[in-house]
Short mmCIF file of C-alpha atoms and ligand atoms in Angstrom, two decimals:
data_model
loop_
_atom_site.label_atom_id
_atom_site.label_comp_id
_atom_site.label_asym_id
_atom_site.label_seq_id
_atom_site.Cartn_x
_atom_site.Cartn_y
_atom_site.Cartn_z
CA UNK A 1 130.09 -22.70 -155.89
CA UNK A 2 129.81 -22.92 -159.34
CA UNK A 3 126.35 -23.30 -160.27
CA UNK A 4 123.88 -25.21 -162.63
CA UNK A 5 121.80 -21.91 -163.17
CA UNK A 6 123.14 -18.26 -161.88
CA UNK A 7 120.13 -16.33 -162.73
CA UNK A 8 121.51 -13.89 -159.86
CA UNK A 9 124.48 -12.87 -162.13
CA UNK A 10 122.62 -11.93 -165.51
CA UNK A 11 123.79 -8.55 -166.61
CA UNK A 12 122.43 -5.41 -165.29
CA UNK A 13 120.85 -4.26 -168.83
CA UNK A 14 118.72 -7.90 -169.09
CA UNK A 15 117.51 -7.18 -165.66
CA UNK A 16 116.45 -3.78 -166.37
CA UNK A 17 114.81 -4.56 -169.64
CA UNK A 18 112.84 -6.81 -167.55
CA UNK A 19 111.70 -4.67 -165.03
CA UNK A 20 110.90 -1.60 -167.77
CA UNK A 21 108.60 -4.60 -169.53
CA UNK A 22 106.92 -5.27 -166.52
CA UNK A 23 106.33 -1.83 -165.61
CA UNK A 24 105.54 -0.94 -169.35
CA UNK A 25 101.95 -4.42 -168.31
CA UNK A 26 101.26 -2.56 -164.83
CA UNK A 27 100.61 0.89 -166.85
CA UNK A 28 98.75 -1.03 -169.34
CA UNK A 29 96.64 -2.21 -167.09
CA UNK A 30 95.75 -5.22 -168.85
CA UNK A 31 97.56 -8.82 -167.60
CA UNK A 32 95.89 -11.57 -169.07
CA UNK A 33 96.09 -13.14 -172.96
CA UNK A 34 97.52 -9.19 -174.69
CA UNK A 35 98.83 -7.52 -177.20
CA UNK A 36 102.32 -8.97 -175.20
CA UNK A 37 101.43 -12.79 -175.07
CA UNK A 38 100.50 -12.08 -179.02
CA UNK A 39 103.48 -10.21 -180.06
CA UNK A 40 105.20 -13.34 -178.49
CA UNK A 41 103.29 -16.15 -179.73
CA UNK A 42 104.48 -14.12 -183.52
CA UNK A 43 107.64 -14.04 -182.48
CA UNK A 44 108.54 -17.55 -181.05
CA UNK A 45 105.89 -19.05 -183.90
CA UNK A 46 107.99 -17.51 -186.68
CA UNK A 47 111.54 -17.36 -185.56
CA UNK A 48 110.51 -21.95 -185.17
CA UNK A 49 109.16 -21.70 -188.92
CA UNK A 50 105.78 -22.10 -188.14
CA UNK A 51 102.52 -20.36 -188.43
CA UNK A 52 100.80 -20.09 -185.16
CA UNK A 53 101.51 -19.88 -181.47
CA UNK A 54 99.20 -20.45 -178.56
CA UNK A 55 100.23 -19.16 -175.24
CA UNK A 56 99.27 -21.78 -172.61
CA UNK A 57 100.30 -21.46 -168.66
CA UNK A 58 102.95 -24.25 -168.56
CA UNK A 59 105.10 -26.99 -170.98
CA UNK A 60 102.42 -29.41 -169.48
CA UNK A 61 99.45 -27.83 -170.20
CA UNK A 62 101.32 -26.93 -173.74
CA UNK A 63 101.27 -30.90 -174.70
CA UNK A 64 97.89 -31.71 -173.32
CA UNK A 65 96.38 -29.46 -175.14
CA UNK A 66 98.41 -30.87 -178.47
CA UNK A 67 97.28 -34.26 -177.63
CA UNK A 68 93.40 -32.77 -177.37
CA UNK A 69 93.87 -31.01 -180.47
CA UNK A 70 94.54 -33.90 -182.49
CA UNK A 71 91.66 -35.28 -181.77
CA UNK A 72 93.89 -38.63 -179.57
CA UNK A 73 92.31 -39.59 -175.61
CA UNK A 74 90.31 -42.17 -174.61
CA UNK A 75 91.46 -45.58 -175.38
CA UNK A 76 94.13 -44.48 -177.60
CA UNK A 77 98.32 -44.73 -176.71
CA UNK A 78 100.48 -42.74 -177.28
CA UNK A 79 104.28 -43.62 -177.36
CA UNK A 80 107.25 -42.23 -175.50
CA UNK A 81 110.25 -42.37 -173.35
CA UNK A 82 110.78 -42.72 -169.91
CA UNK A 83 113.83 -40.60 -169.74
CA UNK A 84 111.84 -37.17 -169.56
CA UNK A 85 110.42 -34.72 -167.32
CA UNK A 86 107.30 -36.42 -165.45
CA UNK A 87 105.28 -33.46 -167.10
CA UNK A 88 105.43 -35.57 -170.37
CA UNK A 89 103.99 -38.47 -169.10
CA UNK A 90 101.46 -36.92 -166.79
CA UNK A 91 100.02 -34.73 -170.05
CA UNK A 92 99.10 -37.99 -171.86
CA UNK A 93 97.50 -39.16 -168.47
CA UNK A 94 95.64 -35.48 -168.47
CA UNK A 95 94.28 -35.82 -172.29
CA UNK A 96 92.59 -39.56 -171.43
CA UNK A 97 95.04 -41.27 -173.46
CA UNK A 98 97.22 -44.13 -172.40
CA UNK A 99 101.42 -43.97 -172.41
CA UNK A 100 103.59 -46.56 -173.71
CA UNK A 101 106.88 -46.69 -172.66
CA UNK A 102 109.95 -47.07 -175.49
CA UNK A 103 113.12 -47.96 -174.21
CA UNK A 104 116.54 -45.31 -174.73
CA UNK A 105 120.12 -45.58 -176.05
CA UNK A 106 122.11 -45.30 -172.84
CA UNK A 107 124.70 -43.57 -174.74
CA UNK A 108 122.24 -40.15 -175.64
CA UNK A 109 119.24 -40.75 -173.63
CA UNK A 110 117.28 -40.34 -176.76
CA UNK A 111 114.47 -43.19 -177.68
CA UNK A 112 115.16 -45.92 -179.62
CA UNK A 113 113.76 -46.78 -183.06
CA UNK A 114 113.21 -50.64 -182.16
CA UNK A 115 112.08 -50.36 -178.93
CA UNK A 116 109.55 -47.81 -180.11
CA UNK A 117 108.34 -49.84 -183.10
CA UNK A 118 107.80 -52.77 -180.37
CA UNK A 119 105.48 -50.75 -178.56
CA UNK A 120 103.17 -49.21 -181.60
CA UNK A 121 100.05 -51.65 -181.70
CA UNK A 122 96.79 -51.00 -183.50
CA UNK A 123 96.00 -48.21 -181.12
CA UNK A 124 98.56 -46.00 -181.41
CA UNK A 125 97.84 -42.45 -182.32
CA UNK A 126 101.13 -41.09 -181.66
CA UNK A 127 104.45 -40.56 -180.39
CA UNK A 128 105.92 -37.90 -178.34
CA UNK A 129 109.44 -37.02 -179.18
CA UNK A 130 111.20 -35.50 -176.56
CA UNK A 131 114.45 -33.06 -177.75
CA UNK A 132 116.39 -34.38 -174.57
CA UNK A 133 118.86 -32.35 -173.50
CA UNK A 134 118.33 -29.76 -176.61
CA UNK A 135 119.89 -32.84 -178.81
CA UNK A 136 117.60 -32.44 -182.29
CA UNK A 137 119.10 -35.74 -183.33
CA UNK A 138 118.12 -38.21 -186.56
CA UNK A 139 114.32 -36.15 -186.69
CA UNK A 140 114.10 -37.56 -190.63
CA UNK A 141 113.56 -40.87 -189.63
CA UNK A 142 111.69 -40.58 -186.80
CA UNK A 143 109.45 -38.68 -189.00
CA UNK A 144 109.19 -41.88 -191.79
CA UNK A 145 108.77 -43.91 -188.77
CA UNK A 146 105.42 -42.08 -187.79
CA UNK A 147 104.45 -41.65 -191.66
CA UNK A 148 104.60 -45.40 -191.64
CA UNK A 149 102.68 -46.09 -188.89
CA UNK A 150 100.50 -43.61 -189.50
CA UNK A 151 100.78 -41.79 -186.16
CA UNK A 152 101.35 -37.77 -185.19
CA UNK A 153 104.13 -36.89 -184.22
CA UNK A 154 104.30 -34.88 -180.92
CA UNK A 155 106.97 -32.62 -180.29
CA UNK A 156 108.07 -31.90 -176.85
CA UNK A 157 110.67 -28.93 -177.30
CA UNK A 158 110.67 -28.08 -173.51
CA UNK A 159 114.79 -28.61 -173.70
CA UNK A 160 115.55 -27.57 -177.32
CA UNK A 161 114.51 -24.03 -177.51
CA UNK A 162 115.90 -23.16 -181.58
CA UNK A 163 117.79 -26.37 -181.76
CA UNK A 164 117.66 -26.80 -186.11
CA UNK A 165 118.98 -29.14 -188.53
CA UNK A 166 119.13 -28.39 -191.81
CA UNK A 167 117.86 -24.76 -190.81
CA UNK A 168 114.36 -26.33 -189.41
CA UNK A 169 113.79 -25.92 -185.68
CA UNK A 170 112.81 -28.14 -183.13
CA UNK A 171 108.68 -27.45 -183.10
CA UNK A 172 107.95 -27.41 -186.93
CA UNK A 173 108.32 -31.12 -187.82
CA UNK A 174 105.20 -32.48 -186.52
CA UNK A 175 101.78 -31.46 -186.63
CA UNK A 176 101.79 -29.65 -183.39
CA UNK A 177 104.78 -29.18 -180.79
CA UNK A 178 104.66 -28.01 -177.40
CA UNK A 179 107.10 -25.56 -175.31
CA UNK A 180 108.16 -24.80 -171.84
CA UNK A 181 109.42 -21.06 -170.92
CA UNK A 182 110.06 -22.68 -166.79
CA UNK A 183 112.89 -19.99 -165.43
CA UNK A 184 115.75 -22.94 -166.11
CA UNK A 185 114.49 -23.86 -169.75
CA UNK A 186 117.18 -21.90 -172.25
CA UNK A 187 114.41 -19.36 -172.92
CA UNK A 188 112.61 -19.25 -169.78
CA UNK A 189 109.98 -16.37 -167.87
CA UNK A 190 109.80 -15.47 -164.30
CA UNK A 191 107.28 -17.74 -163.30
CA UNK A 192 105.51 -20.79 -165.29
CA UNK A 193 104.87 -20.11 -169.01
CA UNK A 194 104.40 -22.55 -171.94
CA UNK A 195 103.00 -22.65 -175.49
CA UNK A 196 101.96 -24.98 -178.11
CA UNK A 197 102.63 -24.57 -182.20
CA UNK A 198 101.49 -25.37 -185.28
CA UNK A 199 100.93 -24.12 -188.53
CA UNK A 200 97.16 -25.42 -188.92
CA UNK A 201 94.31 -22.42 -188.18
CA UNK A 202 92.28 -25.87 -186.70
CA UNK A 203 94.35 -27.02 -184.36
CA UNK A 204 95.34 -23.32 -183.03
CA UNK A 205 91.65 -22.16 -182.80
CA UNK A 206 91.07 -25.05 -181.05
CA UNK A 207 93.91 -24.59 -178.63
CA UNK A 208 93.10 -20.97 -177.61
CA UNK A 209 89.81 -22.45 -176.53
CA UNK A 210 91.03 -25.15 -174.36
CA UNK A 211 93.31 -22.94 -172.77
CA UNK A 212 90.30 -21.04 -171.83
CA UNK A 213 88.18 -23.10 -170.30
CA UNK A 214 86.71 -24.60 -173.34
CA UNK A 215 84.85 -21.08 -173.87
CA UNK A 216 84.31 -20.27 -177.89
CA UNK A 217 82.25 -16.91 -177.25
CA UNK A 218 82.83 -14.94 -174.74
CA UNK A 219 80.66 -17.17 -171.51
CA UNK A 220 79.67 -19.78 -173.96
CA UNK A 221 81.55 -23.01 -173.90
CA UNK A 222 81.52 -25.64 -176.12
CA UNK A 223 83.97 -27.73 -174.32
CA UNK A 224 85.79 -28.72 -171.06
CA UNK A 225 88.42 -27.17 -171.53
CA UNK A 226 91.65 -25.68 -168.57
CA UNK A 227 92.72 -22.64 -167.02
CA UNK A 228 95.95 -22.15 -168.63
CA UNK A 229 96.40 -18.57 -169.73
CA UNK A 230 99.79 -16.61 -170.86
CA UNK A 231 100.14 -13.75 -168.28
CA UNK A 232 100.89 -10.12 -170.00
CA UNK A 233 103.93 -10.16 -167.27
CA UNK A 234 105.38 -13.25 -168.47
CA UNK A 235 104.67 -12.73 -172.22
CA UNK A 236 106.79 -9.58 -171.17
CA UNK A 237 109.47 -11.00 -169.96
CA UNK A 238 110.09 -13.58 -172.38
CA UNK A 239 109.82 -11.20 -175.04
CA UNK A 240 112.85 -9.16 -173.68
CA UNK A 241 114.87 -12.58 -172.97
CA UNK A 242 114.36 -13.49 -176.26
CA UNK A 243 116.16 -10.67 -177.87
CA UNK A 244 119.39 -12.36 -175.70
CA UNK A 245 118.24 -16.19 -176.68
CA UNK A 246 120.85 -16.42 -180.08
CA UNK A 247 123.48 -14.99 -177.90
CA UNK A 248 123.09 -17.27 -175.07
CA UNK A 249 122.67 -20.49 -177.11
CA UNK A 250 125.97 -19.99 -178.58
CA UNK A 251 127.43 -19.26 -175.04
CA UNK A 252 126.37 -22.59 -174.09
CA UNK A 253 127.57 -23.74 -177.51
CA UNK A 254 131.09 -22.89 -176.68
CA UNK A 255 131.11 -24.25 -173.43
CA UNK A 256 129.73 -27.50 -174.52
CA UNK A 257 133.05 -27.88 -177.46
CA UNK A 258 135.15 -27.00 -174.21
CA UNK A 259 133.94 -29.72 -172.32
CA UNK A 260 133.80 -32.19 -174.86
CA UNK A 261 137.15 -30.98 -176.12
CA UNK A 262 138.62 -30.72 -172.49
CA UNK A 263 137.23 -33.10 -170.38
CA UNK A 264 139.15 -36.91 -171.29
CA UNK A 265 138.91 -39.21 -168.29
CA UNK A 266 138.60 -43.15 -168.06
CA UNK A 267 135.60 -43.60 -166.24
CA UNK A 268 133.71 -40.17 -168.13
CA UNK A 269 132.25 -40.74 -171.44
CA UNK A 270 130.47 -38.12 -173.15
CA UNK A 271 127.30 -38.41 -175.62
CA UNK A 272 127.34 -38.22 -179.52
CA UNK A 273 128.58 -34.77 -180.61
CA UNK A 274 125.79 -33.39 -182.31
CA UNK A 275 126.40 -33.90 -186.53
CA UNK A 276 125.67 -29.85 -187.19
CA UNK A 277 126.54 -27.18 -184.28
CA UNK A 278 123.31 -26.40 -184.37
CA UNK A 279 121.53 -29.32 -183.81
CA UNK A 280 122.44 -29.22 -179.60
CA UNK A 281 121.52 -26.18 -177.56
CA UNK A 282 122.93 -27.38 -174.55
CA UNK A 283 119.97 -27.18 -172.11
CA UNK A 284 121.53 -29.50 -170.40
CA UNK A 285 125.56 -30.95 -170.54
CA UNK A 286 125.85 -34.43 -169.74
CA UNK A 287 128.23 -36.90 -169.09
CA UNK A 288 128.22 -40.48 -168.33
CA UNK A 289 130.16 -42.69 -165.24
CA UNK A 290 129.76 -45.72 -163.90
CA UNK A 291 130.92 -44.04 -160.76
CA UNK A 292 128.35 -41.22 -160.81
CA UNK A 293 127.63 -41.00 -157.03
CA UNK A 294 131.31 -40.86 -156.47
CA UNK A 295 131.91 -38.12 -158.91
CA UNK A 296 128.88 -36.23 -157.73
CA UNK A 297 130.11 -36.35 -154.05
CA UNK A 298 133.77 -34.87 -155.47
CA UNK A 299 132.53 -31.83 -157.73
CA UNK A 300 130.51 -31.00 -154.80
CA UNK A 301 133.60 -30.94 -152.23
CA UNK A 302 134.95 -28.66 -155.24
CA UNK A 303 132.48 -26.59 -155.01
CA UNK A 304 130.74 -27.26 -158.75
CA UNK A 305 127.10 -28.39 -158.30
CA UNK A 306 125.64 -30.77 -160.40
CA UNK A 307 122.43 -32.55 -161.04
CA UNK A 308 120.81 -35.64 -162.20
CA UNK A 309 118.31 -36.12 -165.32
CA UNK A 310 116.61 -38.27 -164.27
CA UNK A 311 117.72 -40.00 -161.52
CA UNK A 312 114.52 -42.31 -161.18
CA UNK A 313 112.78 -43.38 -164.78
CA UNK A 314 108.70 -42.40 -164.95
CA UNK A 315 108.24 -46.04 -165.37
CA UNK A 316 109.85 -46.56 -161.98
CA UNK A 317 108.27 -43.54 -159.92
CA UNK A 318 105.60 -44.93 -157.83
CA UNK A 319 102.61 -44.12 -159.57
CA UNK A 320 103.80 -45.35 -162.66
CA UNK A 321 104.97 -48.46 -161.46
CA UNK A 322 102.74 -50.33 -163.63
CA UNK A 323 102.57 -48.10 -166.96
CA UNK A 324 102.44 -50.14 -170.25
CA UNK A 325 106.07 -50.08 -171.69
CA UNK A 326 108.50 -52.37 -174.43
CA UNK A 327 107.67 -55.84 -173.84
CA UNK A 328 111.71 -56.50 -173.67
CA UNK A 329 111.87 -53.60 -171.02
CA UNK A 330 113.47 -50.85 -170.21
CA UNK A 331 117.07 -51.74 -169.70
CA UNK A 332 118.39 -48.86 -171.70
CA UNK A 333 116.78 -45.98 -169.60
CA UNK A 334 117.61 -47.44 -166.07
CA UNK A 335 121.15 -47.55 -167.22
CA UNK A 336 121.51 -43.71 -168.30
CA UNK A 337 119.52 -43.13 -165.33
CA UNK A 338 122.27 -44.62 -163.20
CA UNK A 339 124.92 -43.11 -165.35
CA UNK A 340 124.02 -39.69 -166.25
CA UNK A 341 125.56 -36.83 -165.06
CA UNK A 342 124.79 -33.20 -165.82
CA UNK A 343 127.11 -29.95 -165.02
CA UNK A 344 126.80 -26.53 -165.28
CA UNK A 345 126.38 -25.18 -168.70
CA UNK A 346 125.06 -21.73 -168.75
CA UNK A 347 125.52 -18.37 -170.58
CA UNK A 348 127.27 -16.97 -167.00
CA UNK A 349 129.45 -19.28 -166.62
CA UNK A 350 132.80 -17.19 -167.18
CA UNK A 351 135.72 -19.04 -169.19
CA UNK A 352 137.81 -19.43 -166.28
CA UNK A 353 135.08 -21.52 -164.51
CA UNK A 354 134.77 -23.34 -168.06
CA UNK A 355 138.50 -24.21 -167.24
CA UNK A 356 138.42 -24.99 -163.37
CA UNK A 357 135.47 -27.75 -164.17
CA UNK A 358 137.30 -29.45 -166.98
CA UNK A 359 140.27 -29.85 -164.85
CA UNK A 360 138.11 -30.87 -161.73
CA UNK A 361 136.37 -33.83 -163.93
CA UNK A 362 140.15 -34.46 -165.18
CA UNK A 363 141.31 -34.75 -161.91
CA UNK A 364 138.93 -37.31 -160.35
CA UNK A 365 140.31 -39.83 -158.31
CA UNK A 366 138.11 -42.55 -156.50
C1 PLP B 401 110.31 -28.80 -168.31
C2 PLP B 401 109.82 -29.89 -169.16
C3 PLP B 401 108.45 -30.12 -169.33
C4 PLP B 401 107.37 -29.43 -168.54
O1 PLP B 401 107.36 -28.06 -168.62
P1 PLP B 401 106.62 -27.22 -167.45
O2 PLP B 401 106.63 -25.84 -167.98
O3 PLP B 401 107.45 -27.40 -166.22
O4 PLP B 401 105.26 -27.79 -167.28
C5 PLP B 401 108.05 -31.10 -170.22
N1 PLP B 401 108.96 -31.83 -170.89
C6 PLP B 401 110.28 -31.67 -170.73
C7 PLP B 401 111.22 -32.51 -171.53
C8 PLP B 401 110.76 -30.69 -169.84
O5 PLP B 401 112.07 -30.54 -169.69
#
């Protein structure tokens, strides 16, 4: 089976650079918020452009705690897509602030400019852009559109780990932006990790009290704040796997040009190439067909697994059935949803498995 992740088959030297780093935090003796997590939050703050990280426990808790920062909860919305990970959505419901559905372009996924303008109203304090997929696509408008309106724009980089246009990363164009290291993200720990950025002292001060239970002093708290700590082990890990991050995102890179080179099929169409190499990192490769249960069914009786994101929009999972969205709906999203089609696209993937699955797709017959 070729798979969407093969974590099992990562060379011999990454897995022992891991275990030394893990060994190096049990000798330390010290495993909570380090010298590790803060050589990390350096590292990942400066290699995005920007001046501070904050080491939180998950992507989640990484854009709550942006939200909080700036200030946005009660009785304020905040504006973004339904074609996400729930975790976006649920952090706006975690800060006390209200989500507003915009509508997607079936053809990317990403949000659309109109649909968002129709849901911006007088409360609107800001609008989460989500890097779907690792596409960084057409970020100087949607930064006019939130200089217009007046509204922060929220980064959520969970899928776009040094996606850049222009040689800016995903992370430094708004105020704040928020990470996920999740094992499957293209730089991801061994366990839950996350961490929010930005390049104002406030907004990072604030954060590394939030994380920690609101406390400013040591057992004096001047807020209500989470338990959402970097571990020393993951900080760790992810500070080996990052030394193998450039070299994977071009792996995935390659294989993306392959498939959008190889695969040509009637019923397949692919999304917009990105307009600089370096504006896709491939978290995820997707395809679109109007046949997608069909074609699912077939790679897996060729043995090449495949998955779905998202299958079900937020706005239609159950306890979001009534979340404030477009006014002229959400047409856009429950098409990709029923479309979308993502394969394997990962730094193990060996060329001749590149090959088989463009000549599976090619093959399909229904
Ligand atoms: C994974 C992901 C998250 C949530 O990250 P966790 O670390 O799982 O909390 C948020 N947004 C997007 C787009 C994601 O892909």
């Amino acid at each position: 089976m070729i798979l969407m992740n093969d974590f099992k088959n990562e060379p011999i030297e990454l897995k022992n650079e891991m275990t030394e780093a893990i060994r190096n935090v049990i000798d330390s003796g010290w495993y909570i918020l380090g010298l590790e997590g803060k050589r990390f939050e350096q590292r990942w703050a400066n290699l995005c452009g920007v001046q501070r990280g904050v080491g939180v426990g998950n992507g989640m808790d990484a854009i709550e705690i942006a939200i909080r920062v700036l200030g946005i909860g009660e009785g304020d919305e905040i504006s973004t897509t339904s074609m996400t990970a729930l975790a976006t959505v649920l952090a706006i419901v975690r800060a006390g602030a209200t989500p507003v559905i915009a509508d997607v372009d079936p053809t990317t996924g990403l949000m659309c400019f109109e649909s968002v303008e129709r849901c911006v109203s007088n409360k609107t304090r800001a609008l989460i852009l989500v890097h779907l997929y690792g596409q960084l696509s057409e970020i100087d408008r949607w930064v006019a559109l939130c200089n217009s309106y007046g509204i922060e724009l929220i980064e959520d980089c969970a899928q776009a780990h040094l996606s850049s246009l222009n040689n800016k990363c995903a992370g430094s164009f708004g105020r704040v932006s928020a990470f996920s290291f999740y094992p499957t993200k293209n730089l991801g720990a061994l366990g839950d990790a996350g961490m929010m950025l930005t390049s104002t002292d406030e907004f990072a001060n604030r954060a590394e009290i939030i994380r920690n239970y609101g406390q400013n002093n040591r057992y004096e708290h001047s807020e209500i704040g989470l338990n959402s700590r970097l571990d020393e082990i993951q900080a760790a890990v992810l500070n080996v796997r990052l030394n193998w991050l450039k070299e994977y995102t071009e792996r995935r890179q390659d294989i993306a040009c392959a498939y959008l080179d190889g695969i040509k099929h009637n019923e397949i169409k692919h999304l917009a190439r990105p307009i600089e190499r370096t504006a896709h990192v491939y978290h995820l490769f997707v395809i679109r067909c109007t046949l997608r249960d069909i074609l699912v069914s077939y790679l897996n009786n060729n043995a090449i697994q495949s998955l779905i994101h998202y299958p079900i929009p937020i706005h239609l999972q159950s306890p979001f059935i009534n979340i404030k969205r477009d006014p002229q709906g959400l047409v856009g999203s429950e098409v990709h949803a029923n479309q979308c089609i993502s394969l394997p696209c990962h730094p193990q993937m060996t060329d001749e498995q590149v090959y088989y699955v463009i000549e599976t797709v090619n093959r399909f017959k229904f």
